[in-house]
Amino acid sequence: MKGIILAGGSGTRLHPITFATSKQLIPIYDKPMIYYPLSVLMLAGIREILIISTPASVPAFRTLLGDGAHLGLDLTYAEQREPAGIAEAFLIGEDHIRGGPCALILGDNLFHGVNFYATLARSRAELDGCVLFGYPVTDPHRYGVAELDAGGKLVSITEKPADPRSDCAITGLYLYDDRVAGIARELRPSPRGELEITDVNRAYLDEGRAALVELGRGFTWLDAGTQESLLEAGQYVQILERRQGVRIACIEEIALRMGFIGAQECAELGARMGNSAYGRYVIDVARSLG
């Protein structure tokens, strides 16, 4: 399975912060926002990852992450010149994902919870069409909303409904089979000229090949696309890291635990940042797991 991180857009909800930088380069507490979606794909065992961003921001992501070899990854980059909907990512990344399944994650989404690694592994193994991830929210009218029947089967998806049939929002993490680019290519743009991810998901649902995994109690999903949610995400990470002594979305630690790199390589990555608390943490992790 290959991965795509969609880190484009103009970040208008965060202006003026995003006038000079990509939203996904803004820190959530102690690390750039893009570390959080990247860590999810790594936990899913995905090593070939395409990062899609604006022409102005791609060079900054290259500077931050390079080709990914230091993490045991293969990172490539592509440009999205104008925001044209989430599903456009499959057209931009068609050559990248050709011939196999893929995972798409939005660059401003934070996922954290118990046994998330096992949830991702199981979802990959059971993929037959598409797998979506749902999370209960208090304001479902802002999201794509999933309706489940009494047996927990996905029966409908409604985009930003005025009268939601459930409180289950569809998050910004999606798994698809090898047909997704072809499905996206057949979509009609919305009145705003965008290719909607909900239309892709409905195409799979109409075939009876869309499943939803509910991320409930003990799990956190945050969309850090506004000033309020960005602050909330930073506070969440700060509190957990201080109380538990572990760092959420530490990509060097995940690379080591997933077997992508060795302890010595991990320690060297930490040494490059040794004057920071983050760098010292990476060194300590390498020593404890080496």
Coordinates of C-alpha atoms in Angstrom, one line a residue:
M1 CA 0.0 0.0 0.0
K2 CA 1.2 3.5 -0.9
G3 CA 0.3 6.7 0.9
I4 CA -0.7 10.3 0.0
I5 CA -0.6 13.3 2.3
L6 CA -2.7 16.2 1.0
A7 CA -1.0 19.3 2.4
G8 CA -2.2 21.8 -0.1
G9 CA -4.7 24.6 0.1
S10 CA -4.3 28.2 1.0
G11 CA -5.1 27.9 4.7
T12 CA -7.5 30.8 4.6
R13 CA -9.1 29.9 8.0
L14 CA -5.7 30.5 9.6
H15 CA -4.9 33.9 8.0
P16 CA -2.8 35.9 8.6
I17 CA -0.6 33.0 9.9
T18 CA -0.6 31.2 6.6
F19 CA 0.2 34.2 4.4
A20 CA 3.9 33.3 4.5
T21 CA 3.9 29.6 5.2
S22 CA 2.0 26.4 4.6
K23 CA -0.6 25.4 7.3
Q24 CA 1.0 22.0 7.6
L25 CA 4.3 23.5 8.6
I26 CA 2.8 25.3 11.5
P27 CA 3.8 23.6 14.8
I28 CA 1.3 21.6 16.9
Y29 CA 3.1 22.0 20.2
D30 CA 6.6 20.6 19.6
K31 CA 6.6 19.5 16.0
P32 CA 5.4 20.5 12.5
M33 CA 1.8 19.7 11.8
I34 CA 2.7 17.4 9.0
Y35 CA 4.5 15.0 11.4
Y36 CA 1.0 13.9 12.7
P37 CA -0.4 12.6 9.4
L38 CA 3.0 11.3 8.4
S39 CA 3.1 9.3 11.6
V40 CA -0.2 7.7 10.9
L41 CA 0.9 6.4 7.5
M42 CA 4.1 5.1 9.1
L43 CA 2.1 3.3 11.8
A44 CA 0.1 1.7 8.9
G45 CA 3.3 0.3 7.6
I46 CA 3.4 2.5 4.6
R47 CA 6.8 3.6 3.4
E48 CA 6.2 5.0 -0.1
I49 CA 4.5 8.4 0.4
L50 CA 3.6 11.3 -1.9
I51 CA 3.2 14.7 -0.3
I52 CA 1.0 17.1 -2.3
S53 CA 1.2 20.8 -1.6
T54 CA 1.3 24.2 -3.3
P55 CA 4.1 25.1 -5.6
A56 CA 5.3 27.7 -3.1
S57 CA 5.4 25.1 -0.2
V58 CA 6.8 22.0 -1.8
P59 CA 10.5 23.3 -1.4
A60 CA 9.9 23.8 2.3
F61 CA 8.6 20.3 2.8
R62 CA 11.6 19.0 0.9
T63 CA 13.9 20.9 3.2
L64 CA 12.0 19.5 6.3
L65 CA 11.7 15.9 5.2
G66 CA 14.0 15.3 2.2
D67 CA 13.6 12.0 0.4
G68 CA 12.7 10.2 3.6
A69 CA 15.7 7.8 3.4
H70 CA 16.8 8.8 6.9
L71 CA 13.5 7.4 8.2
G72 CA 13.5 4.4 6.0
L73 CA 10.9 6.0 3.8
D74 CA 10.6 6.9 0.1
L75 CA 9.1 10.4 0.0
T76 CA 8.1 12.1 -3.2
Y77 CA 6.4 15.4 -3.9
A78 CA 3.8 16.9 -6.3
E79 CA 2.2 20.2 -6.7
Q80 CA -1.5 21.2 -6.5
R81 CA -1.6 24.5 -8.2
E82 CA -5.1 25.4 -7.1
P83 CA -7.4 23.8 -4.5
A84 CA -9.8 21.6 -6.5
G85 CA -11.1 19.2 -3.9
I86 CA -9.7 16.4 -1.8
A87 CA -10.4 13.8 -4.5
E88 CA -8.0 15.6 -6.9
A89 CA -5.2 14.1 -4.9
F90 CA -5.9 10.8 -6.7
L91 CA -5.4 12.4 -10.1
I92 CA -2.3 14.2 -9.1
G93 CA -0.9 11.1 -7.5
E94 CA -2.2 8.6 -10.1
D95 CA 1.2 7.5 -11.2
H96 CA 2.3 7.1 -7.6
I97 CA -0.6 4.8 -6.6
R98 CA -1.0 3.0 -9.9
G99 CA -1.5 -0.7 -9.6
G100 CA -2.2 -1.0 -5.9
P101 CA -4.2 0.1 -2.9
C102 CA -3.5 3.5 -1.2
A103 CA -4.2 5.5 1.9
L104 CA -5.0 9.2 1.8
I105 CA -4.7 11.4 4.8
L106 CA -5.3 15.1 5.2
G107 CA -2.3 17.1 6.3
D108 CA -4.1 18.9 9.1
N109 CA -5.6 15.9 10.9
L110 CA -4.3 14.5 14.2
F111 CA -5.2 10.9 15.3
H112 CA -4.2 9.4 18.6
G113 CA -5.6 6.5 20.5
V114 CA -5.1 3.1 22.2
N115 CA -4.2 0.3 19.8
F116 CA -4.3 2.6 16.7
Y117 CA -1.5 0.5 15.2
A118 CA -3.7 -2.6 15.4
T119 CA -6.7 -0.8 14.0
L120 CA -4.7 0.3 11.0
A121 CA -3.2 -3.2 10.4
R122 CA -6.7 -4.8 10.6
S123 CA -8.2 -2.2 8.3
R124 CA -5.5 -2.8 5.7
A125 CA -5.9 -6.5 5.9
E126 CA -9.7 -6.3 5.5
L127 CA -9.7 -3.7 2.8
D128 CA -12.3 -4.6 0.1
G129 CA -13.1 -1.4 -1.7
C130 CA -12.7 1.4 0.8
V131 CA -12.4 1.8 4.5
L132 CA -13.4 5.1 6.2
F133 CA -12.9 6.1 9.8
G134 CA -15.7 7.7 11.8
Y135 CA -15.6 9.8 15.0
P136 CA -18.5 11.1 17.1
V137 CA -18.7 14.9 17.2
T138 CA -21.0 17.5 18.6
D139 CA -21.3 19.5 15.3
P140 CA -21.8 16.9 12.6
H141 CA -23.3 19.4 10.2
R142 CA -19.8 20.6 9.5
Y143 CA -18.6 17.2 8.2
G144 CA -19.4 14.3 5.9
V145 CA -21.7 12.2 8.1
A146 CA -22.0 8.5 8.2
E147 CA -25.2 6.7 8.9
L148 CA -25.0 3.1 10.2
D149 CA -27.8 0.5 10.5
A150 CA -28.5 -1.5 13.7
G151 CA -25.8 -4.0 12.8
G152 CA -23.1 -1.2 12.4
K153 CA -23.1 -1.4 8.6
L154 CA -22.6 1.8 6.7
V155 CA -25.8 2.7 4.8
S156 CA -25.4 6.4 3.8
I157 CA -23.0 9.3 3.6
T158 CA -24.2 12.9 3.6
E159 CA -22.0 15.9 3.1
K160 CA -22.5 18.7 5.7
P161 CA -26.2 17.9 6.3
A162 CA -28.5 20.5 7.8
D163 CA -30.3 17.7 9.7
P164 CA -27.6 15.0 10.4
R165 CA -28.8 11.4 10.8
S166 CA -26.0 10.7 13.2
D167 CA -23.1 12.3 15.1
C168 CA -20.5 10.2 13.3
A169 CA -18.2 12.4 11.2
I170 CA -16.0 10.9 8.5
T171 CA -12.4 11.8 9.4
G172 CA -9.6 12.8 7.0
L173 CA -8.1 9.3 6.7
Y174 CA -9.2 7.0 3.9
L175 CA -8.1 3.6 2.5
Y176 CA -8.9 2.6 -1.0
D177 CA -8.3 -0.3 -3.5
D178 CA -6.6 0.2 -6.8
R179 CA -9.6 1.6 -8.6
V180 CA -9.8 4.9 -6.8
A181 CA -8.0 7.0 -9.4
G182 CA -10.4 5.7 -12.1
I183 CA -13.4 6.5 -9.9
A184 CA -12.1 10.0 -9.2
R185 CA -11.5 10.6 -12.9
E186 CA -15.2 9.9 -13.6
L187 CA -16.5 12.4 -11.0
R188 CA -18.4 15.6 -12.0
P189 CA -17.0 18.7 -10.2
S190 CA -19.2 20.3 -7.6
P191 CA -20.7 23.7 -8.2
R192 CA -17.5 25.1 -6.6
G193 CA -15.5 23.3 -9.3
E194 CA -14.1 20.7 -6.8
L195 CA -13.8 16.9 -6.9
E196 CA -15.5 15.8 -3.7
I197 CA -14.2 13.0 -1.6
T198 CA -17.7 12.2 -0.5
D199 CA -18.6 11.4 -4.1
V200 CA -15.7 8.9 -4.2
N201 CA -16.9 7.3 -1.0
R202 CA -20.5 7.1 -2.3
A203 CA -19.3 5.3 -5.4
Y204 CA -17.9 2.6 -3.3
L205 CA -20.9 2.6 -1.0
D206 CA -23.2 2.1 -4.0
E207 CA -21.2 -1.0 -4.8
G208 CA -21.6 -2.3 -1.3
R209 CA -17.8 -2.0 -0.8
A210 CA -17.5 0.8 1.7
A211 CA -16.8 0.0 5.4
L212 CA -16.6 2.3 8.3
V213 CA -14.4 1.8 11.4
E214 CA -15.7 3.7 14.4
L215 CA -13.0 5.5 16.5
G216 CA -14.8 5.9 19.8
R217 CA -14.0 6.1 23.4
G218 CA -10.3 6.3 24.2
F219 CA -9.5 7.9 20.9
T220 CA -8.9 11.5 19.7
W221 CA -9.3 13.0 16.3
L222 CA -8.7 16.7 15.7
D223 CA -8.9 18.8 12.6
A224 CA -6.3 21.5 13.2
G225 CA -7.6 23.9 10.5
T226 CA -8.8 26.8 12.6
Q227 CA -7.2 28.9 15.3
E228 CA -9.3 27.3 17.9
S229 CA -8.7 23.7 16.8
L230 CA -5.0 24.4 16.3
L231 CA -4.7 25.7 19.9
E232 CA -6.8 22.7 21.2
A233 CA -4.5 20.3 19.4
G234 CA -1.4 21.9 20.8
Q235 CA -2.8 21.8 24.4
Y236 CA -3.8 18.1 23.9
V237 CA -0.3 17.1 22.8
Q238 CA 1.4 19.1 25.5
I239 CA -0.7 17.6 28.3
L240 CA -0.3 14.0 27.2
E241 CA 3.4 14.4 26.5
R242 CA 4.1 16.0 29.9
R243 CA 2.0 13.5 31.9
Q244 CA 3.1 10.3 30.0
G245 CA 6.6 11.2 29.1
V246 CA 6.2 10.0 25.5
R247 CA 6.0 12.1 22.4
I248 CA 3.0 11.8 20.1
A249 CA 3.9 11.5 16.4
C250 CA 7.7 11.3 16.9
I251 CA 8.5 10.1 13.4
E252 CA 12.0 9.0 14.4
E253 CA 10.7 6.8 17.2
I254 CA 8.0 5.3 15.0
A255 CA 10.6 4.6 12.3
L256 CA 12.7 2.7 14.8
R257 CA 9.7 0.8 16.4
M258 CA 8.4 -0.2 12.9
G259 CA 11.8 -1.5 11.9
F260 CA 12.4 1.1 9.2
I261 CA 15.7 2.2 10.7
G262 CA 18.1 0.8 13.4
A263 CA 18.9 2.2 16.8
Q264 CA 22.2 3.7 15.7
E265 CA 20.5 5.6 12.9
C266 CA 17.8 6.8 15.3
A267 CA 20.4 8.1 17.7
E268 CA 22.2 10.0 14.9
L269 CA 18.9 11.7 14.0
G270 CA 18.4 12.7 17.6
A271 CA 22.0 14.0 17.8
R272 CA 21.3 16.4 14.9
M273 CA 18.7 18.0 17.2
G274 CA 20.5 17.3 20.4
N275 CA 20.1 20.8 21.8
S276 CA 16.3 20.5 21.8
A277 CA 14.2 18.5 24.2
Y278 CA 12.8 16.6 21.1
G279 CA 16.3 15.6 20.0
R280 CA 17.2 14.4 23.5
Y281 CA 14.0 12.3 23.6
V282 CA 15.0 10.7 20.3
I283 CA 18.4 9.8 21.6
D284 CA 16.9 8.3 24.8
V285 CA 14.5 6.3 22.7
A286 CA 17.3 4.9 20.6
R287 CA 19.3 3.9 23.7
S288 CA 16.3 2.3 25.4
L289 CA 15.4 0.3 22.3
G290 CA 18.9 -0.4 20.9

